[in-house]
């Protein structure tokens, strides 16, 4: 088996210099010629670094966990892809975990950290999570990044939720709709509150008051969207457009409108925040406001890496690229 000393001997450098060059140590003061000679020697000899031994020396696993409510949810695909891309760039591996509810997610995060299986955890809380459920985990001082929520003691990665709702409202107003409703998330969800704030502020800028009977706060799931749409349409005084706070709820909302015989988009236009691949294949295809979930995943890993390295908790807001409207059949007449 080829050792690091073999590589150092072939390159004509010390073992410590070879080690720093092959690990990508940015503090190593090496000329580019020397660095290339070391890498060439490693390639010629077929050297493979012993990651297990290196991790033991550094008391690290080079593994981070990403825990989401549902690993089969298409909405998390871009988040996961971004996290994995950033992890690979940093020499880390992402362990994907499922937390059906917040208690399960917190318990899984705590166990992985306590057993030393991961260096840090990124946690996407379940919709409607009570922030107090996350407080103990954050208070432990372990490297924790919360996605879509702010918890004292943990880093937070947030999207421009209000801005996404504004984009949805502006799109619906631009196509001539004026009676707008909101299918929102649960009241305890901070992202749902931010999206509702954006919905209200966008209407206010156009001098349109938000009608309280047309603002629902049921949740982000398909059945939540179905229930919310049922409430909105169970009256003669109906909206002519709906902003849905989550694409998954949007699927349920579309299904309920169809069941009730309400034509979309002729009688009711529907636009949802976030995008996932099924949205282009629903019937009708669902108009979505694409948010930078890939960038969110990358930023989460970067923030976690900083915490693992001793950095302080911080709140990071992802504002670029800005939310983009994908106008599909559910808002086309």
PDB file of N, CA and C in Angstrom, residues 226-276:
ATOM      1  N   UNK A 226     -55.853  21.426  -0.106  1.00  0.00           N
ATOM      2  CA  UNK A 226     -57.212  21.013  -0.469  1.00  0.00           C
ATOM      3  C   UNK A 226     -58.238  21.596   0.508  1.00  0.00           C
ATOM      4  N   UNK A 227     -57.945  21.480   1.804  1.00  0.00           N
ATOM      5  CA  UNK A 227     -58.849  22.004   2.822  1.00  0.00           C
ATOM      6  C   UNK A 227     -59.008  23.519   2.705  1.00  0.00           C
ATOM      7  N   UNK A 228     -57.898  24.217   2.504  1.00  0.00           N
ATOM      8  CA  UNK A 228     -57.957  25.670   2.394  1.00  0.00           C
ATOM      9  C   UNK A 228     -58.764  26.106   1.173  1.00  0.00           C
ATOM     10  N   UNK A 229     -58.556  25.428   0.040  1.00  0.00           N
ATOM     11  CA  UNK A 229     -59.310  25.775  -1.161  1.00  0.00           C
ATOM     12  C   UNK A 229     -60.806  25.492  -0.965  1.00  0.00           C
ATOM     13  N   UNK A 230     -61.122  24.428  -0.264  1.00  0.00           N
ATOM     14  CA  UNK A 230     -62.524  24.119   0.017  1.00  0.00           C
ATOM     15  C   UNK A 230     -63.174  25.262   0.787  1.00  0.00           C
ATOM     16  N   UNK A 231     -62.460  25.809   1.770  1.00  0.00           N
ATOM     17  CA  UNK A 231     -62.999  26.926   2.547  1.00  0.00           C
ATOM     18  C   UNK A 231     -63.217  28.155   1.669  1.00  0.00           C
ATOM     19  N   UNK A 232     -62.263  28.441   0.791  1.00  0.00           N
ATOM     20  CA  UNK A 232     -62.359  29.632  -0.048  1.00  0.00           C
ATOM     21  C   UNK A 232     -63.494  29.540  -1.062  1.00  0.00           C
ATOM     22  N   UNK A 233     -63.762  28.331  -1.527  1.00  0.00           N
ATOM     23  CA  UNK A 233     -64.774  28.162  -2.573  1.00  0.00           C
ATOM     24  C   UNK A 233     -66.149  27.795  -2.022  1.00  0.00           C
ATOM     25  N   UNK A 234     -66.225  27.577  -0.713  1.00  0.00           N
ATOM     26  CA  UNK A 234     -67.495  27.199  -0.103  1.00  0.00           C
ATOM     27  C   UNK A 234     -68.323  28.433   0.245  1.00  0.00           C
ATOM     28  N   UNK A 235     -68.466  29.321  -0.723  1.00  0.00           N
ATOM     29  CA  UNK A 235     -69.217  30.563  -0.556  1.00  0.00           C
ATOM     30  C   UNK A 235     -69.492  31.152  -1.932  1.00  0.00           C
ATOM     31  N   UNK A 236     -70.506  31.977  -2.016  1.00  0.00           N
ATOM     32  CA  UNK A 236     -70.800  32.635  -3.296  1.00  0.00           C
ATOM     33  C   UNK A 236     -69.813  33.756  -3.568  1.00  0.00           C
ATOM     34  N   UNK A 237     -69.258  34.338  -2.502  1.00  0.00           N
ATOM     35  CA  UNK A 237     -68.290  35.428  -2.645  1.00  0.00           C
ATOM     36  C   UNK A 237     -66.898  34.827  -2.747  1.00  0.00           C
ATOM     37  N   UNK A 238     -66.478  34.555  -3.959  1.00  0.00           N
ATOM     38  CA  UNK A 238     -65.222  33.839  -4.175  1.00  0.00           C
ATOM     39  C   UNK A 238     -64.125  34.738  -4.728  1.00  0.00           C
ATOM     40  N   UNK A 239     -62.861  34.404  -4.435  1.00  0.00           N
ATOM     41  CA  UNK A 239     -61.746  35.120  -5.061  1.00  0.00           C
ATOM     42  C   UNK A 239     -61.620  34.729  -6.528  1.00  0.00           C
ATOM     43  N   UNK A 240     -60.889  35.532  -7.297  1.00  0.00           N
ATOM     44  CA  UNK A 240     -60.615  35.144  -8.691  1.00  0.00           C
ATOM     45  C   UNK A 240     -59.153  34.723  -8.876  1.00  0.00           C
ATOM     46  N   UNK A 241     -58.385  34.732  -7.790  1.00  0.00           N
ATOM     47  CA  UNK A 241     -56.988  34.276  -7.837  1.00  0.00           C
ATOM     48  C   UNK A 241     -56.537  33.895  -6.438  1.00  0.00           C
ATOM     49  N   UNK A 242     -55.605  32.947  -6.379  1.00  0.00           N
ATOM     50  CA  UNK A 242     -55.098  32.473  -5.091  1.00  0.00           C
ATOM     51  C   UNK A 242     -53.573  32.377  -5.136  1.00  0.00           C
ATOM     52  N   UNK A 243     -52.926  32.938  -4.123  1.00  0.00           N
ATOM     53  CA  UNK A 243     -51.497  32.717  -3.894  1.00  0.00           C
ATOM     54  C   UNK A 243     -51.388  31.581  -2.883  1.00  0.00           C
ATOM     55  N   UNK A 244     -50.662  30.531  -3.237  1.00  0.00           N
ATOM     56  CA  UNK A 244     -50.467  29.394  -2.335  1.00  0.00           C
ATOM     57  C   UNK A 244     -49.038  29.462  -1.797  1.00  0.00           C
ATOM     58  N   UNK A 245     -48.893  29.367  -0.496  1.00  0.00           N
ATOM     59  CA  UNK A 245     -47.583  29.583   0.124  1.00  0.00           C
ATOM     60  C   UNK A 245     -46.581  28.464  -0.073  1.00  0.00           C
ATOM     61  N   UNK A 246     -47.030  27.336  -0.635  1.00  0.00           N
ATOM     62  CA  UNK A 246     -46.119  26.220  -0.859  1.00  0.00           C
ATOM     63  C   UNK A 246     -46.622  25.398  -2.032  1.00  0.00           C
ATOM     64  N   UNK A 247     -45.719  24.977  -2.901  1.00  0.00           N
ATOM     65  CA  UNK A 247     -46.113  24.261  -4.113  1.00  0.00           C
ATOM     66  C   UNK A 247     -46.856  22.962  -3.796  1.00  0.00           C
ATOM     67  N   UNK A 248     -46.499  22.282  -2.701  1.00  0.00           N
ATOM     68  CA  UNK A 248     -47.193  21.044  -2.359  1.00  0.00           C
ATOM     69  C   UNK A 248     -48.653  21.311  -1.996  1.00  0.00           C
ATOM     70  N   UNK A 249     -48.899  22.379  -1.268  1.00  0.00           N
ATOM     71  CA  UNK A 249     -50.274  22.774  -0.983  1.00  0.00           C
ATOM     72  C   UNK A 249     -50.977  23.172  -2.275  1.00  0.00           C
ATOM     73  N   UNK A 250     -50.198  23.695  -3.229  1.00  0.00           N
ATOM     74  CA  UNK A 250     -50.772  24.080  -4.518  1.00  0.00           C
ATOM     75  C   UNK A 250     -51.384  22.911  -5.257  1.00  0.00           C
ATOM     76  N   UNK A 251     -50.753  21.735  -5.165  1.00  0.00           N
ATOM     77  CA  UNK A 251     -51.306  20.545  -5.833  1.00  0.00           C
ATOM     78  C   UNK A 251     -52.668  20.183  -5.242  1.00  0.00           C
ATOM     79  N   UNK A 252     -52.766  20.252  -3.909  1.00  0.00           N
ATOM     80  CA  UNK A 252     -54.039  19.960  -3.272  1.00  0.00           C
ATOM     81  C   UNK A 252     -55.091  20.988  -3.613  1.00  0.00           C
ATOM     82  N   UNK A 253     -54.679  22.260  -3.694  1.00  0.00           N
ATOM     83  CA  UNK A 253     -55.613  23.329  -4.035  1.00  0.00           C
ATOM     84  C   UNK A 253     -56.175  23.136  -5.440  1.00  0.00           C
ATOM     85  N   UNK A 254     -55.308  22.782  -6.387  1.00  0.00           N
ATOM     86  CA  UNK A 254     -55.772  22.531  -7.752  1.00  0.00           C
ATOM     87  C   UNK A 254     -56.743  21.351  -7.794  1.00  0.00           C
ATOM     88  N   UNK A 255     -56.421  20.297  -7.078  1.00  0.00           N
ATOM     89  CA  UNK A 255     -57.269  19.110  -7.078  1.00  0.00           C
ATOM     90  C   UNK A 255     -58.650  19.435  -6.520  1.00  0.00           C
ATOM     91  N   UNK A 256     -58.721  20.252  -5.467  1.00  0.00           N
ATOM     92  CA  UNK A 256     -60.005  20.587  -4.874  1.00  0.00           C
ATOM     93  C   UNK A 256     -60.828  21.491  -5.789  1.00  0.00           C
ATOM     94  N   UNK A 257     -60.162  22.432  -6.454  1.00  0.00           N
ATOM     95  CA  UNK A 257     -60.882  23.286  -7.408  1.00  0.00           C
ATOM     96  C   UNK A 257     -61.506  22.443  -8.510  1.00  0.00           C
ATOM     97  N   UNK A 258     -60.755  21.459  -8.994  1.00  0.00           N
ATOM     98  CA  UNK A 258     -61.275  20.558 -10.031  1.00  0.00           C
ATOM     99  C   UNK A 258     -62.460  19.753  -9.505  1.00  0.00           C
ATOM    100  N   UNK A 259     -62.350  19.242  -8.287  1.00  0.00           N
ATOM    101  CA  UNK A 259     -63.435  18.455  -7.700  1.00  0.00           C
ATOM    102  C   UNK A 259     -64.715  19.264  -7.569  1.00  0.00           C
ATOM    103  N   UNK A 260     -64.558  20.554  -7.277  1.00  0.00           N
ATOM    104  CA  UNK A 260     -65.723  21.415  -7.086  1.00  0.00           C
ATOM    105  C   UNK A 260     -66.223  22.013  -8.403  1.00  0.00           C
ATOM    106  N   UNK A 261     -65.573  21.661  -9.504  1.00  0.00           N
ATOM    107  CA  UNK A 261     -66.018  22.136 -10.804  1.00  0.00           C
ATOM    108  C   UNK A 261     -65.661  23.583 -11.103  1.00  0.00           C
ATOM    109  N   UNK A 262     -64.636  24.107 -10.442  1.00  0.00           N
ATOM    110  CA  UNK A 262     -64.187  25.476 -10.678  1.00  0.00           C
ATOM    111  C   UNK A 262     -63.065  25.453 -11.706  1.00  0.00           C
ATOM    112  N   UNK A 263     -63.255  26.130 -12.831  1.00  0.00           N
ATOM    113  CA  UNK A 263     -62.285  26.094 -13.925  1.00  0.00           C
ATOM    114  C   UNK A 263     -61.052  26.922 -13.584  1.00  0.00           C
ATOM    115  N   UNK A 264     -59.903  26.288 -13.720  1.00  0.00           N
ATOM    116  CA  UNK A 264     -58.611  26.958 -13.523  1.00  0.00           C
ATOM    117  C   UNK A 264     -57.891  26.962 -14.869  1.00  0.00           C
ATOM    118  N   UNK A 265     -57.494  28.133 -15.392  1.00  0.00           N
ATOM    119  CA  UNK A 265     -57.492  29.453 -14.743  1.00  0.00           C
ATOM    120  C   UNK A 265     -58.678  30.346 -15.113  1.00  0.00           C
ATOM    121  N   UNK A 266     -59.622  29.858 -15.900  1.00  0.00           N
ATOM    122  CA  UNK A 266     -60.699  30.719 -16.391  1.00  0.00           C
ATOM    123  C   UNK A 266     -61.442  31.428 -15.261  1.00  0.00           C
ATOM    124  N   UNK A 267     -61.836  30.676 -14.229  1.00  0.00           N
ATOM    125  CA  UNK A 267     -62.566  31.266 -13.107  1.00  0.00           C
ATOM    126  C   UNK A 267     -61.657  31.588 -11.924  1.00  0.00           C
ATOM    127  N   UNK A 268     -60.557  30.868 -11.834  1.00  0.00           N
ATOM    128  CA  UNK A 268     -59.666  31.028 -10.687  1.00  0.00           C
ATOM    129  C   UNK A 268     -58.223  30.786 -11.114  1.00  0.00           C
ATOM    130  N   UNK A 269     -57.377  31.784 -10.930  1.00  0.00           N
ATOM    131  CA  UNK A 269     -55.949  31.632 -11.224  1.00  0.00           C
ATOM    132  C   UNK A 269     -55.228  31.209  -9.944  1.00  0.00           C
ATOM    133  N   UNK A 270     -54.218  30.339 -10.102  1.00  0.00           N
ATOM    134  CA  UNK A 270     -53.492  29.818  -8.943  1.00  0.00           C
ATOM    135  C   UNK A 270     -51.984  29.942  -9.182  1.00  0.00           C
ATOM    136  N   UNK A 271     -51.284  30.527  -8.221  1.00  0.00           N
ATOM    137  CA  UNK A 271     -49.821  30.636  -8.281  1.00  0.00           C
ATOM    138  C   UNK A 271     -49.241  30.215  -6.940  1.00  0.00           C
ATOM    139  N   UNK A 272     -48.205  29.392  -6.964  1.00  0.00           N
ATOM    140  CA  UNK A 272     -47.635  28.845  -5.731  1.00  0.00           C
ATOM    141  C   UNK A 272     -46.174  29.238  -5.561  1.00  0.00           C
ATOM    142  N   UNK A 273     -45.771  29.378  -4.310  1.00  0.00           N
ATOM    143  CA  UNK A 273     -44.377  29.682  -3.978  1.00  0.00           C
ATOM    144  C   UNK A 273     -43.568  28.388  -3.935  1.00  0.00           C
ATOM    145  N   UNK A 274     -42.363  28.447  -4.471  1.00  0.00           N
ATOM    146  CA  UNK A 274     -41.455  27.314  -4.688  1.00  0.00           C
ATOM    147  C   UNK A 274     -41.825  26.622  -6.005  1.00  0.00           C
ATOM    148  N   UNK A 275     -40.901  25.790  -6.458  1.00  0.00           N
ATOM    149  CA  UNK A 275     -41.137  25.027  -7.677  1.00  0.00           C
ATOM    150  C   UNK A 275     -40.572  23.627  -7.465  1.00  0.00           C
ATOM    151  N   UNK A 276     -41.223  22.648  -8.048  1.00  0.00           N
ATOM    152  CA  UNK A 276     -40.705  21.282  -8.052  1.00  0.00           C
ATOM    153  C   UNK A 276     -41.138  20.654  -9.363  1.00  0.00           C
TER     154      UNK A 276
END
